[in-house]
Tab-separated table of C-alpha atoms (C1' of nucleotides) in Angstrom:
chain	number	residue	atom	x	y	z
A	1	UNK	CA	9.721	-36.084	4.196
A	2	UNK	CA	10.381	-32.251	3.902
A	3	UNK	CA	8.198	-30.535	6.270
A	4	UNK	CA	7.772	-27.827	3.933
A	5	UNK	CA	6.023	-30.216	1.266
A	6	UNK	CA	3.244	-31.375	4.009
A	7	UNK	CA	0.299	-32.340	2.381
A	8	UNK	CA	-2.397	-29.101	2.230
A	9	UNK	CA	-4.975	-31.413	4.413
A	10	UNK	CA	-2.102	-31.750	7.149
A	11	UNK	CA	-0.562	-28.538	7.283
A	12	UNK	CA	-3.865	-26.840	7.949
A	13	UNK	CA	-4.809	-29.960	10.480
A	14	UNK	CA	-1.482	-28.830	12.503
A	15	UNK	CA	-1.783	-25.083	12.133
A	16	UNK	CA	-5.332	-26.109	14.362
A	17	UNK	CA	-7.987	-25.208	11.622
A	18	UNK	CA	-10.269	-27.392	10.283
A	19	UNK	CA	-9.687	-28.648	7.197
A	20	UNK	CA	-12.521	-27.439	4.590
A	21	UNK	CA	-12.683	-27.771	1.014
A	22	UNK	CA	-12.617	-23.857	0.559
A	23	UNK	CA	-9.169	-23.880	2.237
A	24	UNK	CA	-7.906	-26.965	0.175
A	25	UNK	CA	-8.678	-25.085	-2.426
A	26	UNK	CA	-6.822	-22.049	-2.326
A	27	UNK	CA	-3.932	-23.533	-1.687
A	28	UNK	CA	-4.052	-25.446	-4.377
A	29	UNK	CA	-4.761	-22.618	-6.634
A	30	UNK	CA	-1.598	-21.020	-4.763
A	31	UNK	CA	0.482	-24.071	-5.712
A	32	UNK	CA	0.114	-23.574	-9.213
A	33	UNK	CA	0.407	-19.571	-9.760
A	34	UNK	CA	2.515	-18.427	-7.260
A	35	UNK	CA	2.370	-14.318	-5.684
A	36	UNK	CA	-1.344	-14.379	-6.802
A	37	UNK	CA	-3.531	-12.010	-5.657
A	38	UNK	CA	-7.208	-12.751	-4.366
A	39	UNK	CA	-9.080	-11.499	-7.038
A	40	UNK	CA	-6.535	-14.375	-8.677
A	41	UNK	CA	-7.309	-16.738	-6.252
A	42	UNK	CA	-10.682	-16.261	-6.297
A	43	UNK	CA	-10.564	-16.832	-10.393
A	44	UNK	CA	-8.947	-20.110	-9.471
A	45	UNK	CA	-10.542	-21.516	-7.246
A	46	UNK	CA	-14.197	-21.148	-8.787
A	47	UNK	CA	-13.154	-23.218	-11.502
A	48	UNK	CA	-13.875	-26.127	-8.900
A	49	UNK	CA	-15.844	-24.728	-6.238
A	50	UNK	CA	-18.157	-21.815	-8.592
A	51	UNK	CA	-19.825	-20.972	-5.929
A	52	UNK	CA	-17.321	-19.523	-3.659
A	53	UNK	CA	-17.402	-15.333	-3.656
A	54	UNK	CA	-14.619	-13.191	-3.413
A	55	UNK	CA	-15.400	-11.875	0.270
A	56	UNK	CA	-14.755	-15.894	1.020
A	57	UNK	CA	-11.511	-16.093	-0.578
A	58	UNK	CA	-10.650	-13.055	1.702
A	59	UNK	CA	-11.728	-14.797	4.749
A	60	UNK	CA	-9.705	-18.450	3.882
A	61	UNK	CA	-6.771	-16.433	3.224
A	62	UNK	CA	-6.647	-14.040	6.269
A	63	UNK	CA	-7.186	-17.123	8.083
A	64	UNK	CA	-4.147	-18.988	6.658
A	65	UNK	CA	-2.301	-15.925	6.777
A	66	UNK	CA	-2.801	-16.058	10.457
A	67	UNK	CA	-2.194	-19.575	10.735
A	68	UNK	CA	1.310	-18.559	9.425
A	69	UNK	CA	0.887	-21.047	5.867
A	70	UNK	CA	0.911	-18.077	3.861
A	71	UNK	CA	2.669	-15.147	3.273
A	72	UNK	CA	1.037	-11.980	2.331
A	73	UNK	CA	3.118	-9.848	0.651
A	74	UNK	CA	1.518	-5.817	-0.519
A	75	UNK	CA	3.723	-4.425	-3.279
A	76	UNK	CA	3.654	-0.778	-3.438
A	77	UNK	CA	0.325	0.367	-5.695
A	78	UNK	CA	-1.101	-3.272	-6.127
A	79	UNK	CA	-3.199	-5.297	-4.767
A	80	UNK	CA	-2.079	-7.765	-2.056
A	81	UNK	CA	-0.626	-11.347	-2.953
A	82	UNK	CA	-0.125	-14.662	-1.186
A	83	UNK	CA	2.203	-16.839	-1.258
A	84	UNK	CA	2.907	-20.728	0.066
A	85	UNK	CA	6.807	-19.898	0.461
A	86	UNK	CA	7.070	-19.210	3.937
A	87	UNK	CA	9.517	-19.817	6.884
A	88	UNK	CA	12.307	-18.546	4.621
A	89	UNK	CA	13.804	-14.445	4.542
A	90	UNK	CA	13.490	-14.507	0.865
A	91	UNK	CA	12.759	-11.271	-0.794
A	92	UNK	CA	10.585	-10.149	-4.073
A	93	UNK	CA	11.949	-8.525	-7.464
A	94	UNK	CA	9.283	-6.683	-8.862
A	95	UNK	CA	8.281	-5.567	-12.338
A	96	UNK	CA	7.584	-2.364	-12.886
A	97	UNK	CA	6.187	-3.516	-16.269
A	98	UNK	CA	4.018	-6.058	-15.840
A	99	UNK	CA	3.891	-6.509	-12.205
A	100	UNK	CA	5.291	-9.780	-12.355
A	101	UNK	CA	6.623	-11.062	-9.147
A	102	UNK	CA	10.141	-13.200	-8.421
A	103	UNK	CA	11.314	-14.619	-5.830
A	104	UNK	CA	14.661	-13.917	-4.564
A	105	UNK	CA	17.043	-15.973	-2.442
A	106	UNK	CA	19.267	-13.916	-0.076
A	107	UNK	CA	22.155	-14.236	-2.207
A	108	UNK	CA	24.308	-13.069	0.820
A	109	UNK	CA	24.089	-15.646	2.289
A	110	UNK	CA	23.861	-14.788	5.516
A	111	UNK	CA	20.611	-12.714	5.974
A	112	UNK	CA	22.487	-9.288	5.891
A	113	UNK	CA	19.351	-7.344	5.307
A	114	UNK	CA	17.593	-8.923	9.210
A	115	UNK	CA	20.423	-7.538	11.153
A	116	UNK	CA	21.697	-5.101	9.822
A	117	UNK	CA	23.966	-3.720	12.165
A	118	UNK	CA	27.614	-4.169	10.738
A	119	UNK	CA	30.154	-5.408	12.904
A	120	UNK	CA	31.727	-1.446	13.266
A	121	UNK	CA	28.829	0.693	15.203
A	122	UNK	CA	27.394	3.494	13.361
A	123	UNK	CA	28.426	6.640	14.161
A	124	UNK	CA	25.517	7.655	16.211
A	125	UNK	CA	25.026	10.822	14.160
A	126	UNK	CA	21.537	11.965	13.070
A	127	UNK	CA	18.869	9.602	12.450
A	128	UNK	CA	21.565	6.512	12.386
A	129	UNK	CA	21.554	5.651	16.771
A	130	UNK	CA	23.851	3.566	17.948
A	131	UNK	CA	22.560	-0.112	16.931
A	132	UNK	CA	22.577	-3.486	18.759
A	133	UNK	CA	22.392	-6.880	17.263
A	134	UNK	CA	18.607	-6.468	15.666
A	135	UNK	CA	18.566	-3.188	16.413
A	136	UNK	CA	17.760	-0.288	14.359
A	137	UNK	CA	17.618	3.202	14.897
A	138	UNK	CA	16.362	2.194	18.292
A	139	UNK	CA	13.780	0.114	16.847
A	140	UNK	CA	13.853	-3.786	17.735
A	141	UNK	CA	13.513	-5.642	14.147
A	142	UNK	CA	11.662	-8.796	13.649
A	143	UNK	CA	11.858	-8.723	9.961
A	144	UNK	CA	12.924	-7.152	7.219
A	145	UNK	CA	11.547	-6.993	3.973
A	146	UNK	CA	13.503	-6.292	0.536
A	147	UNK	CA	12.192	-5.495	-2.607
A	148	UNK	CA	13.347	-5.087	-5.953
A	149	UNK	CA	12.390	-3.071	-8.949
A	150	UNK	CA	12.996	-3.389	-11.625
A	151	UNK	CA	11.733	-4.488	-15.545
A	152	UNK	CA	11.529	-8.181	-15.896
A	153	UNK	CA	12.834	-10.082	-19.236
A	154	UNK	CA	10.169	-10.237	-20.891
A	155	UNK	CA	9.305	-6.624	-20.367
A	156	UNK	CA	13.083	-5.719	-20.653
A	157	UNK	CA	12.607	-6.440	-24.338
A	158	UNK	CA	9.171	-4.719	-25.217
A	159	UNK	CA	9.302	-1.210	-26.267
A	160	UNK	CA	8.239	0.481	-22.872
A	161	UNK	CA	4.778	-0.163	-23.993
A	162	UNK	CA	3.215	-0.735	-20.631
A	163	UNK	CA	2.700	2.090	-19.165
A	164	UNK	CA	0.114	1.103	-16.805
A	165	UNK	CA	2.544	0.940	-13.867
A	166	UNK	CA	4.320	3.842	-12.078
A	167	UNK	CA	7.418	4.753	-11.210
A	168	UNK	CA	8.092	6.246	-8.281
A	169	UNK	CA	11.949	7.370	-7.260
B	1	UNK	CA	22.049	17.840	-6.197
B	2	UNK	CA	18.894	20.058	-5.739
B	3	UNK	CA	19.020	19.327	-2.154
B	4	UNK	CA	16.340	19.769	0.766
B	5	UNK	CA	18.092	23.011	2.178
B	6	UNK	CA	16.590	24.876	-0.593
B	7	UNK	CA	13.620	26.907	-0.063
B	8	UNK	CA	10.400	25.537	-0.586
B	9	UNK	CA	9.711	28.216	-3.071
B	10	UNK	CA	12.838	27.628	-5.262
B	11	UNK	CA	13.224	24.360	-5.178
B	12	UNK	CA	9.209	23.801	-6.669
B	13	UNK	CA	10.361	26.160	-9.327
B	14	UNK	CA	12.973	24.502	-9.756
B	15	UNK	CA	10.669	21.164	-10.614
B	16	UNK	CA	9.521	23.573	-13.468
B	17	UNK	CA	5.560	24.005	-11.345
B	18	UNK	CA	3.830	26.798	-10.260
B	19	UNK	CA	5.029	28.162	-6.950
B	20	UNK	CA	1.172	27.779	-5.099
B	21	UNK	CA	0.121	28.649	-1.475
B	22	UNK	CA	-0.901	25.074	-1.456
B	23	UNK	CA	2.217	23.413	-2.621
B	24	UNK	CA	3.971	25.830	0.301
B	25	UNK	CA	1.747	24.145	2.570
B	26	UNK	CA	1.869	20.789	1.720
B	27	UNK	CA	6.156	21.456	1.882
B	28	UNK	CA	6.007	23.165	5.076
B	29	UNK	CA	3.829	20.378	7.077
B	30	UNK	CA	6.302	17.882	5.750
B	31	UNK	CA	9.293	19.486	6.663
B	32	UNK	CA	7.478	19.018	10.517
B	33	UNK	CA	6.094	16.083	10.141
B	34	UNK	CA	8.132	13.571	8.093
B	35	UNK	CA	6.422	10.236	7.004
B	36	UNK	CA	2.973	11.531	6.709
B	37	UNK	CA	0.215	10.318	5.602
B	38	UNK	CA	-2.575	12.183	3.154
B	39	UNK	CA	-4.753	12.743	5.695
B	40	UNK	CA	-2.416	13.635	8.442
B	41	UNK	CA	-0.730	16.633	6.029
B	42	UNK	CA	-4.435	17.550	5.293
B	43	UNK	CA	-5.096	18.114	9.005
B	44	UNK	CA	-1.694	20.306	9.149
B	45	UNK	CA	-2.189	22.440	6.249
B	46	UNK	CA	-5.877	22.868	6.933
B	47	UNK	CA	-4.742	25.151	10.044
B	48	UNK	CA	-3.262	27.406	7.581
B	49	UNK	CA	-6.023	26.818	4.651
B	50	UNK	CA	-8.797	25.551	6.234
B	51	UNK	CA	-11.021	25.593	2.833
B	52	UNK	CA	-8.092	23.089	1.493
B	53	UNK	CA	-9.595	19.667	0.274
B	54	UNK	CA	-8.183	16.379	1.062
B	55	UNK	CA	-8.339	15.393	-3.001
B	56	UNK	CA	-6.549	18.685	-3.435
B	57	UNK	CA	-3.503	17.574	-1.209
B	58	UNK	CA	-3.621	14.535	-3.566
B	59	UNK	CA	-3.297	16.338	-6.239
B	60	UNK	CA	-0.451	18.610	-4.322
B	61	UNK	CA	1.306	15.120	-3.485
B	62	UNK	CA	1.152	13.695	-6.358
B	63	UNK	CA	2.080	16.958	-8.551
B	64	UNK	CA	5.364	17.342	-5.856
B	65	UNK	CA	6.128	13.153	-6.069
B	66	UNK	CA	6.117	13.250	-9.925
B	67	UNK	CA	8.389	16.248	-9.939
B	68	UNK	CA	10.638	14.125	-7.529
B	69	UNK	CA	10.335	16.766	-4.501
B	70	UNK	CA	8.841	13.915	-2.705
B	71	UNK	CA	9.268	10.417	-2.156
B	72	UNK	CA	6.240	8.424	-1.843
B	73	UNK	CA	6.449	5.372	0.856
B	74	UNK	CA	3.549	2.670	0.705
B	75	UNK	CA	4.171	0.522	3.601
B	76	UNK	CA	2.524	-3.383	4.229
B	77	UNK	CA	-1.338	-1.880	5.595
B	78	UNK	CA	-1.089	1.311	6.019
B	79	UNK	CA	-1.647	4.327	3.653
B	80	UNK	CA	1.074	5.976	1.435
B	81	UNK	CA	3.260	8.034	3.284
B	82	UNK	CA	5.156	10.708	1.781
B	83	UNK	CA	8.947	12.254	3.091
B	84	UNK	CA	11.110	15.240	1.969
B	85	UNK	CA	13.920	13.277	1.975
B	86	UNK	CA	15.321	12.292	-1.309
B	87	UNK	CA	17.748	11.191	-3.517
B	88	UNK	CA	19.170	8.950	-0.928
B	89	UNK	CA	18.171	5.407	-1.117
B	90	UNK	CA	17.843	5.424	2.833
B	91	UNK	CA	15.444	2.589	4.038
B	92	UNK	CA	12.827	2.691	6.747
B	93	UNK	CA	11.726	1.248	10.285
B	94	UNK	CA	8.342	0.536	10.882
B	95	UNK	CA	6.976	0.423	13.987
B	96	UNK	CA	4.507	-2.838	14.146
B	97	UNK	CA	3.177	-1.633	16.882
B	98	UNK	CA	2.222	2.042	16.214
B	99	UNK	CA	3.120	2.465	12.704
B	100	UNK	CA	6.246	5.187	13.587
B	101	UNK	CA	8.246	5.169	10.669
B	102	UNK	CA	12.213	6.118	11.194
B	103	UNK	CA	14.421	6.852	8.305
B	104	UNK	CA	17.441	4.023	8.329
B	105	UNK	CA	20.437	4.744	7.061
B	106	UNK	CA	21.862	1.955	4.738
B	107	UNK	CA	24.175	0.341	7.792
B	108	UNK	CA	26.428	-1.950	5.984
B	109	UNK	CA	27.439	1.446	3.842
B	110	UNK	CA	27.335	-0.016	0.631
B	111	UNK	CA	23.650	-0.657	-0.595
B	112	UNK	CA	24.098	-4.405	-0.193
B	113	UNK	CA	20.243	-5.257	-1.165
B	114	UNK	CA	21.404	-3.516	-4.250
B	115	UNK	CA	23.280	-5.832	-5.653
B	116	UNK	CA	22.701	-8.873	-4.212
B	117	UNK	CA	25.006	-11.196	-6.443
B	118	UNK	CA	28.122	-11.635	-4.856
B	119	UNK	CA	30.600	-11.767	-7.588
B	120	UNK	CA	29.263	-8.210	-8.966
B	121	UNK	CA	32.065	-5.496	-7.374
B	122	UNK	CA	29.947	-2.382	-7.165
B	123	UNK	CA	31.733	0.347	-6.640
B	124	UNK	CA	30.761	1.946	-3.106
B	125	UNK	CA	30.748	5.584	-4.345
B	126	UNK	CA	27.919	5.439	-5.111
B	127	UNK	CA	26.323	5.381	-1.132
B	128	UNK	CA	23.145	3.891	-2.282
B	129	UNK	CA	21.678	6.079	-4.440
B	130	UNK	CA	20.067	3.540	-6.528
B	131	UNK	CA	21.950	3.788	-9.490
B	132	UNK	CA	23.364	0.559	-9.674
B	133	UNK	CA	21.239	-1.913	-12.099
B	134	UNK	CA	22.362	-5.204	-10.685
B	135	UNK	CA	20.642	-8.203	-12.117
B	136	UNK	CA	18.025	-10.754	-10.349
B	137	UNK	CA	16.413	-13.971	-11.555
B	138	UNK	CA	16.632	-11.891	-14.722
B	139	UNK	CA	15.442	-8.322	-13.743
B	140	UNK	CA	16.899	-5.659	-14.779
B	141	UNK	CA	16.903	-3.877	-10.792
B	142	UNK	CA	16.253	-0.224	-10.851
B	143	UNK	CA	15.738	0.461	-7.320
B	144	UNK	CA	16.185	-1.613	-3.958
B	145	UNK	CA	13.585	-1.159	-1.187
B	146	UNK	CA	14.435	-2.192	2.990
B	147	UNK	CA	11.894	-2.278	5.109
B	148	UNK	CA	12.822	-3.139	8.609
B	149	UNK	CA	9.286	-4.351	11.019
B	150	UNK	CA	9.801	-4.217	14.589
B	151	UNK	CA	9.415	-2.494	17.336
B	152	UNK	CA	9.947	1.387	18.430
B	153	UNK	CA	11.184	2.056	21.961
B	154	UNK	CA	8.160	3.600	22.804
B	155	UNK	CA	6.293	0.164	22.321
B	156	UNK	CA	8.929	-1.827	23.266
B	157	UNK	CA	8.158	-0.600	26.769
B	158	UNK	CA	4.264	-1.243	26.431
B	159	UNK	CA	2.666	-4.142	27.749
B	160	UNK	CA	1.531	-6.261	24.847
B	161	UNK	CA	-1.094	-4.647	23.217
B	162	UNK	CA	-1.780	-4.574	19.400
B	163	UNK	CA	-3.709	-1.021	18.725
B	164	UNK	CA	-2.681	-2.095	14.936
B	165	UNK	CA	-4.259	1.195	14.290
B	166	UNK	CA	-2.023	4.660	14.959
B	167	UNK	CA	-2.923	8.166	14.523
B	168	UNK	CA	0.081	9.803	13.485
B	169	UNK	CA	0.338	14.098	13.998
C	1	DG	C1'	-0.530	47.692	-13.567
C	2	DC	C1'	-3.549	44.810	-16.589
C	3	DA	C1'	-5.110	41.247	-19.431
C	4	DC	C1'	-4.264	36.547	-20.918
C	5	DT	C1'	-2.861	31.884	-21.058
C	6	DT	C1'	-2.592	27.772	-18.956
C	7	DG	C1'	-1.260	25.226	-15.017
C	8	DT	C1'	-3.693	24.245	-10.470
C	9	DT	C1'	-7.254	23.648	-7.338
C	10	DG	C1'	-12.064	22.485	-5.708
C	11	DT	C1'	-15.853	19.494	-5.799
C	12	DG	C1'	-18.541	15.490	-5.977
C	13	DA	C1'	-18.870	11.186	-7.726
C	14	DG	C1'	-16.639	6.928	-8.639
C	15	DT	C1'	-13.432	2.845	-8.150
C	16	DG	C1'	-10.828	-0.991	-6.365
C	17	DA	C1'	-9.408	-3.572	-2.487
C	18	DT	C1'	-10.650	-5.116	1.680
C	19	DT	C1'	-13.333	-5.617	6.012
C	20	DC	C1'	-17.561	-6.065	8.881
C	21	DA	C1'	-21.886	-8.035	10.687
C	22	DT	C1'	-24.681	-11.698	10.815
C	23	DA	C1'	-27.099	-15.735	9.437
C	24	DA	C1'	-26.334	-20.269	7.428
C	25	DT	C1'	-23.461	-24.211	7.077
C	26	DA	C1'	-20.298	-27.955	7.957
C	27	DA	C1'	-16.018	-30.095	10.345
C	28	DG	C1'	-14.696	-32.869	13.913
C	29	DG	C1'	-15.069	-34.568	18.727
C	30	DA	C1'	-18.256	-36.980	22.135
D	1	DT	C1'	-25.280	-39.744	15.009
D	2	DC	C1'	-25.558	-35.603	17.446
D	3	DC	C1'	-23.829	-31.310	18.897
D	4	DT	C1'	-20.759	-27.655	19.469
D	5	DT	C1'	-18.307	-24.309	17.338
D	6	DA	C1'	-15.340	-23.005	13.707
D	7	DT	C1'	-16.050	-21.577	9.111
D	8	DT	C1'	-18.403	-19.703	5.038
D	9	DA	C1'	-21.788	-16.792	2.371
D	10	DT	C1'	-23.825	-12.510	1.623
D	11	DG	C1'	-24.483	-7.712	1.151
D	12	DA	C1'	-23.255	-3.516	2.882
D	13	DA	C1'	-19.729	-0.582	4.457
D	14	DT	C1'	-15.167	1.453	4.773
D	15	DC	C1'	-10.837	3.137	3.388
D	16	DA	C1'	-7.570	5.165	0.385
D	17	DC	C1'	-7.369	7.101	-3.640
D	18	DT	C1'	-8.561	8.725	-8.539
D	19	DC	C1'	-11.295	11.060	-12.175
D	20	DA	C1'	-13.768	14.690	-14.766
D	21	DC	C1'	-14.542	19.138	-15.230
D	22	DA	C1'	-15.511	23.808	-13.925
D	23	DA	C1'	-13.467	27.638	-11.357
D	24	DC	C1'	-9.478	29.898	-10.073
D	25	DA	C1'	-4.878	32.035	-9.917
D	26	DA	C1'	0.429	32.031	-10.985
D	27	DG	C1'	3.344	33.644	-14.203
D	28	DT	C1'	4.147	36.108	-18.660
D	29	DG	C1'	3.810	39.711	-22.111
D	30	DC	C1'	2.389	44.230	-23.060
DNA sequence: GCACTTGTTGTGAGTGATTCATAATAAGGA
DNA sequence: TCCTTATTATGAATCACTCACAACAAGTGC
């Protein structure tokens, strides 16, 4: 049984919260539409619980955000989003079209972007110190987060009508 | 290759806008305090213009980020940020603790989170200066963005406390 | 130097996303 | 089943930022 397929019920039962139908919930909703947002979630989830508000969807998913069985991820100029993907370095491509979100395996292989010291030091000249293994300018990483941007398919093929989102250099 | 060693003056003519005492200001706190936020140039330049508004360094950011004298930074929970430097796709440190940004130069030398398929030989002229399109899951990749989360030295050497909140000036 | 055009700024209100405070409710152990 | 305490519901509040529009001033032509 892979642990990452636990059943919702269980996984919140060992991350030591009580189980509740709010938080069963929006995970499910999170199983089906990946990198939704809470206004998303919220959409979801009051297709089977109607009375649930917005501010409660907030709540459930700081607290499984906490509990470490989400990820919260807050592209540049939108909203946050959540994810059930965790426990993995994967990274995000981004459209700057639509928005739409993809997830990307480190295609490295070997997690170049969490240490990224190279073998050879830096020249210790400027802002670039001398870095140690996780080290960076002086700074000792825990993560590090990639993002891509870039125009999906879909969007690749439309005439640049979608000008809702921005581009910033 | 407009670069930052230009005067403040010239190089927002340059941008084709209106050389403004504002716009002077907004360049000349930056060029002290890099990584600011809104509010934290707003302070600076009101001890030159104290009648400045905070919407009106808005509209100063934003007029100097469309014109691509500034790059706009929006990191995971705090505000935008906004830095001088440009044109190199140089990542950034984040302090978890205090929210200290550092620039970081790209280590591995050849914008790896560029191109992230392995078989694609990118020519390393280029230095990261996100003109590569490299493809992922489909997308059409415009621009690669590191951040690295961790700890400065500053807070390395704290006992564990989580402020989560910094005043930066 | 002066008037004019038009880009910029100032101002207050408004918006979207998220959090806070607190009372009501329900999950899970005794 | 009861009881403790985690969790949810609710409305207000906050935070970062944008908008609309009138007032102002930088740059241009004379």
């Amino acid at each position: 049984m892979p642990t990452a397929t636990l059943e919702p019920a269980d996984s919140i039962r060992a991350a030591g919260l009580r189980v509740t139908t709010q938080r069963l919930a929006v995970l499910g909703a999170l199983e089906n539409m990946p990198h939704a947002d809470a206004d998303a979630i919220h959409r979801r989830v009051r297709s089977t619980q109607p009375d649930i508000s917005l501010q409660s969807v907030y709540v459930v998913l700081g607290a499984l955000t906490d509990a470490g069985l989400l990820r919260r991820i807050e592209p540049a100029g939108s909203p946050a989003r959540y994810e059930r993907r965790i426990g993995d370095n994967h990274h995000h491509a981004i459209c700057t079209g639509c928005g739409a979100v993809q997830d990307v395996d480190c295609a490295v292989g070997h997690a170049p972007c969490l240490t990224p010291a190279p073998p050879a030091p830096l020249p210790g000249t400027g802002t670039g110190t001398g870095a140690g293994t996780g080290d960076v300018a002086g700074f000792r990483i825990t993560t590090a987060e990639v993002t891509y941007w870039g125009l999906c398919p879909a969007c690749q093929h439309l005439p640049a009508s979608h000008p809702d989102k921005k581009e910033n250099a």
